[in-house]
mmCIF file of C-alpha atoms in Angstrom:
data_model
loop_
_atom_site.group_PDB
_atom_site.id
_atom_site.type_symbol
_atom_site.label_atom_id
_atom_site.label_comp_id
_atom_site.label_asym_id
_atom_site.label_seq_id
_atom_site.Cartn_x
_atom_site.Cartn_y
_atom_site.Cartn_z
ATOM 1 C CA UNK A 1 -1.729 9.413 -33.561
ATOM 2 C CA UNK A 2 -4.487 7.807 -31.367
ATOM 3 C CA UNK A 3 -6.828 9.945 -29.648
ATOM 4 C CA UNK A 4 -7.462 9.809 -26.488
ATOM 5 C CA UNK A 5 -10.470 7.490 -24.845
ATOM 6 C CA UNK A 6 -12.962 9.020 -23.045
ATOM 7 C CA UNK A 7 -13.582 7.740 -19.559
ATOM 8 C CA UNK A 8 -16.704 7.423 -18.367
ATOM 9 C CA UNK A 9 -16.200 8.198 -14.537
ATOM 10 C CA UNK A 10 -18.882 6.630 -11.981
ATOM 11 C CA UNK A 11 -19.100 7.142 -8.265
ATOM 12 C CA UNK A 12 -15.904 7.022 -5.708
ATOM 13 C CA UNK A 13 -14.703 3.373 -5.137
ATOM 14 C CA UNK A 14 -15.122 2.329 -1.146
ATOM 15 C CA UNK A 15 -12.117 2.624 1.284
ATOM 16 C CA UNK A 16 -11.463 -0.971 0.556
ATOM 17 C CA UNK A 17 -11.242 -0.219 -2.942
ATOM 18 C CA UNK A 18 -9.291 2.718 -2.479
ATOM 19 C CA UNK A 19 -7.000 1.353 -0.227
ATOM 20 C CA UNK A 20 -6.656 -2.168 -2.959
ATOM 21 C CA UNK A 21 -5.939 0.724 -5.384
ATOM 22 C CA UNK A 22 -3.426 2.265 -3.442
ATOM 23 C CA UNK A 23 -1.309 -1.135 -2.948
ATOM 24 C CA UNK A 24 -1.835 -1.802 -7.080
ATOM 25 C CA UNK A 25 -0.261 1.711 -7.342
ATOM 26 C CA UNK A 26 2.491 1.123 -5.527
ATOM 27 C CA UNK A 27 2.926 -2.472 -6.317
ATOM 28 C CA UNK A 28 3.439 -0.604 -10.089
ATOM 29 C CA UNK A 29 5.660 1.502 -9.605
ATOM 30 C CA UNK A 30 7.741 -0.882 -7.805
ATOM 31 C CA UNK A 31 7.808 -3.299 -11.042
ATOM 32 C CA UNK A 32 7.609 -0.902 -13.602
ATOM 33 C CA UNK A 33 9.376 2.559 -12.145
ATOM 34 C CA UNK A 34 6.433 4.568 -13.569
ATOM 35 C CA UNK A 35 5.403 7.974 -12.001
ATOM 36 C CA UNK A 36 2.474 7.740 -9.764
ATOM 37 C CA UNK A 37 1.120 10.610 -11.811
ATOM 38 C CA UNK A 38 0.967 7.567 -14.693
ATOM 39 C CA UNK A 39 0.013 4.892 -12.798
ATOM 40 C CA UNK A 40 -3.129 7.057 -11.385
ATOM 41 C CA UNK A 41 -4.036 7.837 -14.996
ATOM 42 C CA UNK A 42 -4.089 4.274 -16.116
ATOM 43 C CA UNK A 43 -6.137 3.205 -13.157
ATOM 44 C CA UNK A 44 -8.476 5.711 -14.028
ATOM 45 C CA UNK A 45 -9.020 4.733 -18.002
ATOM 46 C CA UNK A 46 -8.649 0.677 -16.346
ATOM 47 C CA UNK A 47 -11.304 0.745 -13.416
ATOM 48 C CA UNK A 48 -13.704 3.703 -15.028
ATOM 49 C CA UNK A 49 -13.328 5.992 -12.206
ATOM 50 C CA UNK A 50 -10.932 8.787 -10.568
ATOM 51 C CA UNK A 51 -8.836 7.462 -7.723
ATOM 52 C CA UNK A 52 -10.228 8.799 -4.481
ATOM 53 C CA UNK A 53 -8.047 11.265 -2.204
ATOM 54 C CA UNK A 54 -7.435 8.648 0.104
ATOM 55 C CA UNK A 55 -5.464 6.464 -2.831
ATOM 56 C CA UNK A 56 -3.597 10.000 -4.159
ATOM 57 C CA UNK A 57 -2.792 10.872 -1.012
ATOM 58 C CA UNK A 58 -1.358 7.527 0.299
ATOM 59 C CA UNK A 59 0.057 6.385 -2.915
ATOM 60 C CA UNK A 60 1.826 9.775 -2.765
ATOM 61 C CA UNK A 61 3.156 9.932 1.220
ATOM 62 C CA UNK A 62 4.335 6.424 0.617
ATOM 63 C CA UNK A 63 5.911 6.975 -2.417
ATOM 64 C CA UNK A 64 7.585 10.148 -0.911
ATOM 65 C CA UNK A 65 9.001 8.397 2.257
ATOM 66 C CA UNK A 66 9.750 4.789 1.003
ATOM 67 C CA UNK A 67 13.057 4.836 2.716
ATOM 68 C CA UNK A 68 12.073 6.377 5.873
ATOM 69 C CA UNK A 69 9.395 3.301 5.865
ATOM 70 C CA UNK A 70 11.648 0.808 4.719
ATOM 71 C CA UNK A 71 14.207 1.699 7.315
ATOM 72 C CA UNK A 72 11.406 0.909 10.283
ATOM 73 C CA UNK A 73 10.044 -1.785 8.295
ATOM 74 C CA UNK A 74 14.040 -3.459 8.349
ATOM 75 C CA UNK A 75 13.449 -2.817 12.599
ATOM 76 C CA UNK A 76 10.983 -5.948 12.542
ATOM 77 C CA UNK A 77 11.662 -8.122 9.542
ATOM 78 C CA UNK A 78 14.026 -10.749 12.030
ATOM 79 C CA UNK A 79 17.374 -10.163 9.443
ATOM 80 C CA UNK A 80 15.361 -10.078 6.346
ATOM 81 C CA UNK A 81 16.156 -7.039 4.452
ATOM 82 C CA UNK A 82 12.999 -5.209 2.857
ATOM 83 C CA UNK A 83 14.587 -4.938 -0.180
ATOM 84 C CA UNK A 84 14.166 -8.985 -0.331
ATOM 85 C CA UNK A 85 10.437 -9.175 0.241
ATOM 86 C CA UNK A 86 8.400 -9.455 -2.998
ATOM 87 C CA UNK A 87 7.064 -6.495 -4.357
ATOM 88 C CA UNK A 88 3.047 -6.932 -3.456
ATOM 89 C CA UNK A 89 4.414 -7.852 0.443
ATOM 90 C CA UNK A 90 6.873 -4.900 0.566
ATOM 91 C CA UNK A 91 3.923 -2.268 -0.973
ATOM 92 C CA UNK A 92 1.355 -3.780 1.036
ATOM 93 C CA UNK A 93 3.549 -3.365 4.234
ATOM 94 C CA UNK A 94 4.498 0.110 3.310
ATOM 95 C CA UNK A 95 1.082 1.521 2.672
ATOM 96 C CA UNK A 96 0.104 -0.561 6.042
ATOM 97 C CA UNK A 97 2.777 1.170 7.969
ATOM 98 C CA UNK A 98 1.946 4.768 6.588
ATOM 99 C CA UNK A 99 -1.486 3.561 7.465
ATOM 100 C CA UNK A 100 -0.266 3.066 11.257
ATOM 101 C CA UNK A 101 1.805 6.172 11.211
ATOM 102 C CA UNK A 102 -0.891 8.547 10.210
ATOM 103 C CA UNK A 103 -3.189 6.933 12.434
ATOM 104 C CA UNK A 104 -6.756 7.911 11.040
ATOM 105 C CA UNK A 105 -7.374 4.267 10.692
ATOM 106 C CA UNK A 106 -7.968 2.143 13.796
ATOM 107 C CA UNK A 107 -4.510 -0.108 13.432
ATOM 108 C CA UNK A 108 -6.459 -3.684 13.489
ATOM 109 C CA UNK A 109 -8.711 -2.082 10.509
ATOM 110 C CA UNK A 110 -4.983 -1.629 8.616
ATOM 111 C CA UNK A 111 -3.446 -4.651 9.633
ATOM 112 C CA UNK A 112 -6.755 -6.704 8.919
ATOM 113 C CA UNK A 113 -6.833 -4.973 5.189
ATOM 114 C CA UNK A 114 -3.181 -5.353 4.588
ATOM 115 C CA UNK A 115 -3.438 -9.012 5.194
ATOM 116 C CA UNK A 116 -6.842 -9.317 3.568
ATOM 117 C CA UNK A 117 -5.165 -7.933 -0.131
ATOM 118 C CA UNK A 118 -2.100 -10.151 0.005
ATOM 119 C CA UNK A 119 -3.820 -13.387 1.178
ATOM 120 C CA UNK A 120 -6.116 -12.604 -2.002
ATOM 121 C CA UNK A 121 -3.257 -11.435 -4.334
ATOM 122 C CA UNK A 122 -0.174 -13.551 -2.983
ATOM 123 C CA UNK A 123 -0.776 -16.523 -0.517
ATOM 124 C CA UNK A 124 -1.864 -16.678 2.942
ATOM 125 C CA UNK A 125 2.043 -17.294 3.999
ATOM 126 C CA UNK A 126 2.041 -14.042 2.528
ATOM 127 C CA UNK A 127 -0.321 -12.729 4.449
ATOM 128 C CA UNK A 128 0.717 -14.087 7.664
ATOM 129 C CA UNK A 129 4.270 -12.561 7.180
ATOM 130 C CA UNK A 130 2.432 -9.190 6.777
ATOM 131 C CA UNK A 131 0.633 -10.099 9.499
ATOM 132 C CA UNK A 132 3.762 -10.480 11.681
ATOM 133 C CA UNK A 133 5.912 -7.651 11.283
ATOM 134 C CA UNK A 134 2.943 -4.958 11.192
ATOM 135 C CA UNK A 135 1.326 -7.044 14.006
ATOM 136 C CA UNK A 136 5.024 -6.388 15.739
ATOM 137 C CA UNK A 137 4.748 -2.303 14.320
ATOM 138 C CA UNK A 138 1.505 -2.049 16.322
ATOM 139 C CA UNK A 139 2.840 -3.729 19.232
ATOM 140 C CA UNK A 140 6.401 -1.524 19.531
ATOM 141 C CA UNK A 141 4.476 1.805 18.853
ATOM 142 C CA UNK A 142 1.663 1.111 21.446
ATOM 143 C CA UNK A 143 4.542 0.489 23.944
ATOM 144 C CA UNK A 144 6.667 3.227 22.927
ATOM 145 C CA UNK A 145 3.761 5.882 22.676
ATOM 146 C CA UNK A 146 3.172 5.854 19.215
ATOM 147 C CA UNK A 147 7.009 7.516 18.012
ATOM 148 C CA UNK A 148 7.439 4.151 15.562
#
């Protein structure tokens, strides 16, 4: 039996940390099927610190309403189905879209992160598809009052 490892815990991780832990989260459990509960636990004893209630929360919600998301994601991927975009895109556009939905980010701040982590993680074609269909998100819920 191994005993456990003690993690030493330092101070709460910025909202661009948080939010890059969120999309590792979920990028994990896509590839692996692990609970988030697991996945949260692991990031702790990797990174040295608890993940923030912003990460829990949205790595939670998402995780809880992937199909609702995917389903408006499929609106504005021109034929593509979601299920075909690699796993980093498809996480990064589902935490992005929560992001939109629950709208206590400013939408450019969301889109501009989203694209920032998969340009850095992926490529910047990547990016600029992620770019596109939350770009297009933004653009149908501003003109249909936010119900998207």
């Amino acid at each position: 039996r191994v005993a456990a490892r003690a993690v030493p815990v330092t101070s709460a991780p910025s909202r661009k940390q948080a939010r890059r832990d969120a999309l590792f989260v979920l990028y994990q459990r896509e590839v692996t099927g692990e609970s988030v509960a697991s996945l949260l636990r692991k990031l702790e004893e990797r990174e040295g610190y608890r993940a923030d209630a912003f990460t829990v929360r949205a790595v939670t919600l998402v995780s809880e309403n992937i199909e609702r998301l995917d389903e408006t994601l499929g609106r504005f991927t021109r034929d593509w189905p979601v299920a075909r975009i690699a796993p980093l895109e498809r996480s990064a556009l589902r935490l992005g879209l929560h992001e939109l939905q629950e709208g206590l980010t400013p939408p450019e701040v969301v889109i501009d992160e989203a694209v920032r982590l998969v340009r850095r993680y992926s490529s910047d074609e990547a990016g600029a598809l992620v770019n596109g269909i939350l770009g297009a998100v933004l653009r149908a819920r501003q003109a249909a009052g936010a119900e998207t």
